Short mmCIF file of C-alpha atoms in Angstrom, two decimals:
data_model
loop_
_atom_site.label_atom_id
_atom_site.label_comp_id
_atom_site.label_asym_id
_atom_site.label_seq_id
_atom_site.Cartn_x
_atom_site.Cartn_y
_atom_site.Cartn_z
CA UNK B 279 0.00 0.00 0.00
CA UNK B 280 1.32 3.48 -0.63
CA UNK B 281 0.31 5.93 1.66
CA UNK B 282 -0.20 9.80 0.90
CA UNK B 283 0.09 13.22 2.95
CA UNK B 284 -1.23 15.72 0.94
CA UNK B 285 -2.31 19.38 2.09
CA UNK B 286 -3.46 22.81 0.64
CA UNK B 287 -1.99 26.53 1.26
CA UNK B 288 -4.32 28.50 3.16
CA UNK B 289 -6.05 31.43 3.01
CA UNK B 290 -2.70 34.53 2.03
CA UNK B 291 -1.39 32.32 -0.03
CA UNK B 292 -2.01 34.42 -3.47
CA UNK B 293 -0.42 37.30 -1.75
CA UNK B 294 2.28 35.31 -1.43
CA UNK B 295 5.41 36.46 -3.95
CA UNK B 296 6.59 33.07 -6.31
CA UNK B 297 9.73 33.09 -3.81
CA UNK B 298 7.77 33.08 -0.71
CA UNK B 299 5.49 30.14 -1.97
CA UNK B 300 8.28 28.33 -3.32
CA UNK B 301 9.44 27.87 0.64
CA UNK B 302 6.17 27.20 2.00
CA UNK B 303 5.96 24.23 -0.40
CA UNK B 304 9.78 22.97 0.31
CA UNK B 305 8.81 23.40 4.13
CA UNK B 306 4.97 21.70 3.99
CA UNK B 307 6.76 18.99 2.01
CA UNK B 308 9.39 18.51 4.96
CA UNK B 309 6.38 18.53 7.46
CA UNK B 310 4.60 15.96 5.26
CA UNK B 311 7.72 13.48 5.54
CA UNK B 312 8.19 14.13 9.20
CA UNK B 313 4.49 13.44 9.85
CA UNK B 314 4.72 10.07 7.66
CA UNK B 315 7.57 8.46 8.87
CA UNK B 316 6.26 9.22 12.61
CA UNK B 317 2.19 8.01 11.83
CA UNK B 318 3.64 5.06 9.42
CA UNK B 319 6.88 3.86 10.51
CA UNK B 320 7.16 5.31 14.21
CA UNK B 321 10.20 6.85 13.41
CA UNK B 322 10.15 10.45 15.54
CA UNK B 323 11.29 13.51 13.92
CA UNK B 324 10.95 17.21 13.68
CA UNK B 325 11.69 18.37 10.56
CA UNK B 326 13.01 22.13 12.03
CA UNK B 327 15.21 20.70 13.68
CA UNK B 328 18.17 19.36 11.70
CA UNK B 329 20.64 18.63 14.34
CA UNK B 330 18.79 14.78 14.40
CA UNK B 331 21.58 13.26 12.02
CA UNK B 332 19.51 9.95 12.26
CA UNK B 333 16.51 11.48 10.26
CA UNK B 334 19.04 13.28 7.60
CA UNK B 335 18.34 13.60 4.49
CA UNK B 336 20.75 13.30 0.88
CA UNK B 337 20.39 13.03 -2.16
CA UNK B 338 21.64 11.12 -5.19
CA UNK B 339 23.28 11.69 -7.88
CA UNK B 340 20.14 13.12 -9.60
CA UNK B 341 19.27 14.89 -6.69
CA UNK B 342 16.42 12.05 -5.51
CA UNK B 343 16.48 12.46 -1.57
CA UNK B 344 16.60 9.48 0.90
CA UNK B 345 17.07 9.03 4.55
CA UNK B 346 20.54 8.32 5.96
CA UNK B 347 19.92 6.18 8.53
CA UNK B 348 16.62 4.41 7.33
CA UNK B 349 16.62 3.05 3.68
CA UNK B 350 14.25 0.72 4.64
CA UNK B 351 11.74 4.35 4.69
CA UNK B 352 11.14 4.87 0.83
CA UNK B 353 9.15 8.54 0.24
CA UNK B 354 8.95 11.04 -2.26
CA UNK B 355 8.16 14.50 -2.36
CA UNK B 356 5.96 16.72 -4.86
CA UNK B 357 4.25 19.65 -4.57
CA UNK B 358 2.65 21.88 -7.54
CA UNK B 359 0.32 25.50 -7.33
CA UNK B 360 -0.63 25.33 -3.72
CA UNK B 361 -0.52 21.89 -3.28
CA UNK B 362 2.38 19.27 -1.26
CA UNK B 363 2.71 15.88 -1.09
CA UNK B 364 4.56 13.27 0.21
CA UNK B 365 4.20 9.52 -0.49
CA UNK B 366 5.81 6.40 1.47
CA UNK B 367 6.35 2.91 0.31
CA UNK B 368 8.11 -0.26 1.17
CA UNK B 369 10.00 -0.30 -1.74
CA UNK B 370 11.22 2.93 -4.02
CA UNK B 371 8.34 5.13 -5.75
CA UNK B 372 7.51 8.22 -7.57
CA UNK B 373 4.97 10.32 -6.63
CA UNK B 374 3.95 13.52 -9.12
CA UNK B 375 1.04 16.08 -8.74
CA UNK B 376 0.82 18.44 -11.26
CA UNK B 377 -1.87 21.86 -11.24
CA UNK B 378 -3.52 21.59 -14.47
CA UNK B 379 -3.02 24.38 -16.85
CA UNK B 380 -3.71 25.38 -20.56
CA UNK B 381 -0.73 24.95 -22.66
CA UNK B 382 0.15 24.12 -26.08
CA UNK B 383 -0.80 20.49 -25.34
CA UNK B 384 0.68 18.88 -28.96
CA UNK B 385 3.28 20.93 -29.22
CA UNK B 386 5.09 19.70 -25.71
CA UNK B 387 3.97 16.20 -26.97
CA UNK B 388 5.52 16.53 -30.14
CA UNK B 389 8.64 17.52 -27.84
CA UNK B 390 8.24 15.07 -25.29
CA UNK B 391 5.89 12.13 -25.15
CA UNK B 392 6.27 8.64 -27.33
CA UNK B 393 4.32 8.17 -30.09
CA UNK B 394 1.99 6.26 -28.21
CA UNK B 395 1.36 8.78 -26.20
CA UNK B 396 0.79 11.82 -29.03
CA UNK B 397 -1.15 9.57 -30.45
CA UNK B 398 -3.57 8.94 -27.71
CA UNK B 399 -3.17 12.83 -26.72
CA UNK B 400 -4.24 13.68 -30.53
CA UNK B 401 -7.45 10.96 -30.34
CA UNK B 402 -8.22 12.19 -26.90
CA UNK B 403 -11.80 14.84 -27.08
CA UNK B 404 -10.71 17.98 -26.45
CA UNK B 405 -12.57 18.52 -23.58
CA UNK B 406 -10.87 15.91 -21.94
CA UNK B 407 -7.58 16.64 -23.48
CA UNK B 408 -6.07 19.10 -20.49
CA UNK B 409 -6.50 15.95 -18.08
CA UNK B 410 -4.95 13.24 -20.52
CA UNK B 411 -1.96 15.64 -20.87
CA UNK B 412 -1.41 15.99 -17.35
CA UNK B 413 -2.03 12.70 -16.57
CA UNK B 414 1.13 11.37 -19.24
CA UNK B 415 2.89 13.96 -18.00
CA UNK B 416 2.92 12.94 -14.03
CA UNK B 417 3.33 9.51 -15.57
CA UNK B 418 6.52 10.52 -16.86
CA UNK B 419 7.79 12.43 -13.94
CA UNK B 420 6.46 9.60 -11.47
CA UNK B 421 9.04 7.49 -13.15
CA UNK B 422 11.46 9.03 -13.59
CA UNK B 423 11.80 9.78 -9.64
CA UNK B 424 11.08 6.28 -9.35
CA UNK B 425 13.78 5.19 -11.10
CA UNK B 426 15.88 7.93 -9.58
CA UNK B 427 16.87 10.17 -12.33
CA UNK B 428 16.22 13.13 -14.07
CA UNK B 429 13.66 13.60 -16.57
CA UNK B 430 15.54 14.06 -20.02
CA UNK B 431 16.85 10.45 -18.96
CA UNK B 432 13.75 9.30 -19.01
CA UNK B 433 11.25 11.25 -20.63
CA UNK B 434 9.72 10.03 -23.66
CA UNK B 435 11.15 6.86 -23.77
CA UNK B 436 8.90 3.33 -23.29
CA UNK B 437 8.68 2.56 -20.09
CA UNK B 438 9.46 -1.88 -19.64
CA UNK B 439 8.64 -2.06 -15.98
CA UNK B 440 6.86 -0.81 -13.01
CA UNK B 441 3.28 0.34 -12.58
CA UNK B 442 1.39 3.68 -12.79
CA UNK B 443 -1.41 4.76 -10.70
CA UNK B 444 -3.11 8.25 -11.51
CA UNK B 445 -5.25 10.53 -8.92
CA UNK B 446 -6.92 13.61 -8.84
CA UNK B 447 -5.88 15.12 -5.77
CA UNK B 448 -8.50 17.86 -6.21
CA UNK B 449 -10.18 19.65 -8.79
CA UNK B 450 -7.33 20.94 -11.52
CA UNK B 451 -5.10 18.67 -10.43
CA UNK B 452 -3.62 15.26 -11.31
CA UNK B 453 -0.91 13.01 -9.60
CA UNK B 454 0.62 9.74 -10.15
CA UNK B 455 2.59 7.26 -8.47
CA UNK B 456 5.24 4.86 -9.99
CA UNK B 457 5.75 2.07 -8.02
CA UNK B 458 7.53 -1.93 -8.94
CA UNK B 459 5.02 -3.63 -8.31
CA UNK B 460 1.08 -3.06 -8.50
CA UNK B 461 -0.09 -1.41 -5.39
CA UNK B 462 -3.12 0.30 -3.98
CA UNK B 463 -2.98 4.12 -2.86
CA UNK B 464 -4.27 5.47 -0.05
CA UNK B 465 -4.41 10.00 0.25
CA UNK B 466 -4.58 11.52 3.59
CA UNK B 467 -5.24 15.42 3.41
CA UNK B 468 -3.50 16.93 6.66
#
């Protein structure tokens, strides 16, 4: 089972300058892991204060973070608009939530997505369109952190293993988590 933190900005937050949201998200998606590996794993941590090596967090080579100490804790962090997330696993995921937006929806395809994919963007009704887009495109990303890389490494390319599962966290959103193996999701807003 994967398990999912999710929560919303409040109320200030379009007053808030691109900067100043940017932290809220980075710090709401610390708070989300700290509240997940406490409820889920029992592992005790607060998140502001970083002197607790145990609970440290690194990165690898493409900038995918883990814990230190507990590698047996799999998570991933996303947050889009005024959304965060967090997801947790017992084995490596990739977790993507992406605010929906209109964009030149062929164009990025042409750029980025397989054929399959244009193809089932270009048969797609356009009123459902803006969802199928977003919903190959947190595909994409999901797997990519899954697999632990960046993007352009992955991006476009067939994907041979794993399993996607898509969500709508809320209205104008979509998500998706990669996973190995084929696994039910559960979302807790906090």
């Amino acid at each position: 089972m994967i398990k999912i933190l999710i929560t919303q900005a409040g109320t200030g937050w379009s007053g808030l300058t691109k900067t100043e949201q940017a932290k809220w998200l980075s710090a709401a998606g610390k708070e989300l892991l700290a509240q997940g590996i406490s409820q889920w794993f029992g592992v005790r941590w607060d998140c502001k204060e970083e002197k607790n090596r145990e609970l440290a967090t690194e990165r690898n080579a493409w900038g995918k973070p883990f814990l230190v100490c507990h590698p047996e804790i799999h998570f991933n962090i996303s947050h889009s608009g005024c959304l965060a997330a967090c997801g947790f696993g017992d084995e490596p995921l990739g977790l993507d939530i992406q605010q929906c937006a209109a964009a030149d929806y062929f164009r990025m395809a042409d750029r980025f997505y397989t054929e399959a994919d244009r193809e089932l963007l270009r048969r797609t009704e356009e009123t459902d369109r803006q969802k199928a887009f977003y919903q190959i495109w947190t595909k994409e990303e999901s797997y990519a952190k899954w697999l632990g890389t960046a993007l352009p490494n992955s991006i476009g390319k067939e994907k041979k293993e794993g399993f996607c599962r898509w969500f709508e966290p809320m209205p104008g959103y979509q998500g998706a988590v990669w996973t190995g193996k084929q696994e039910e999701i559960e979302i807790q807003w906090v």
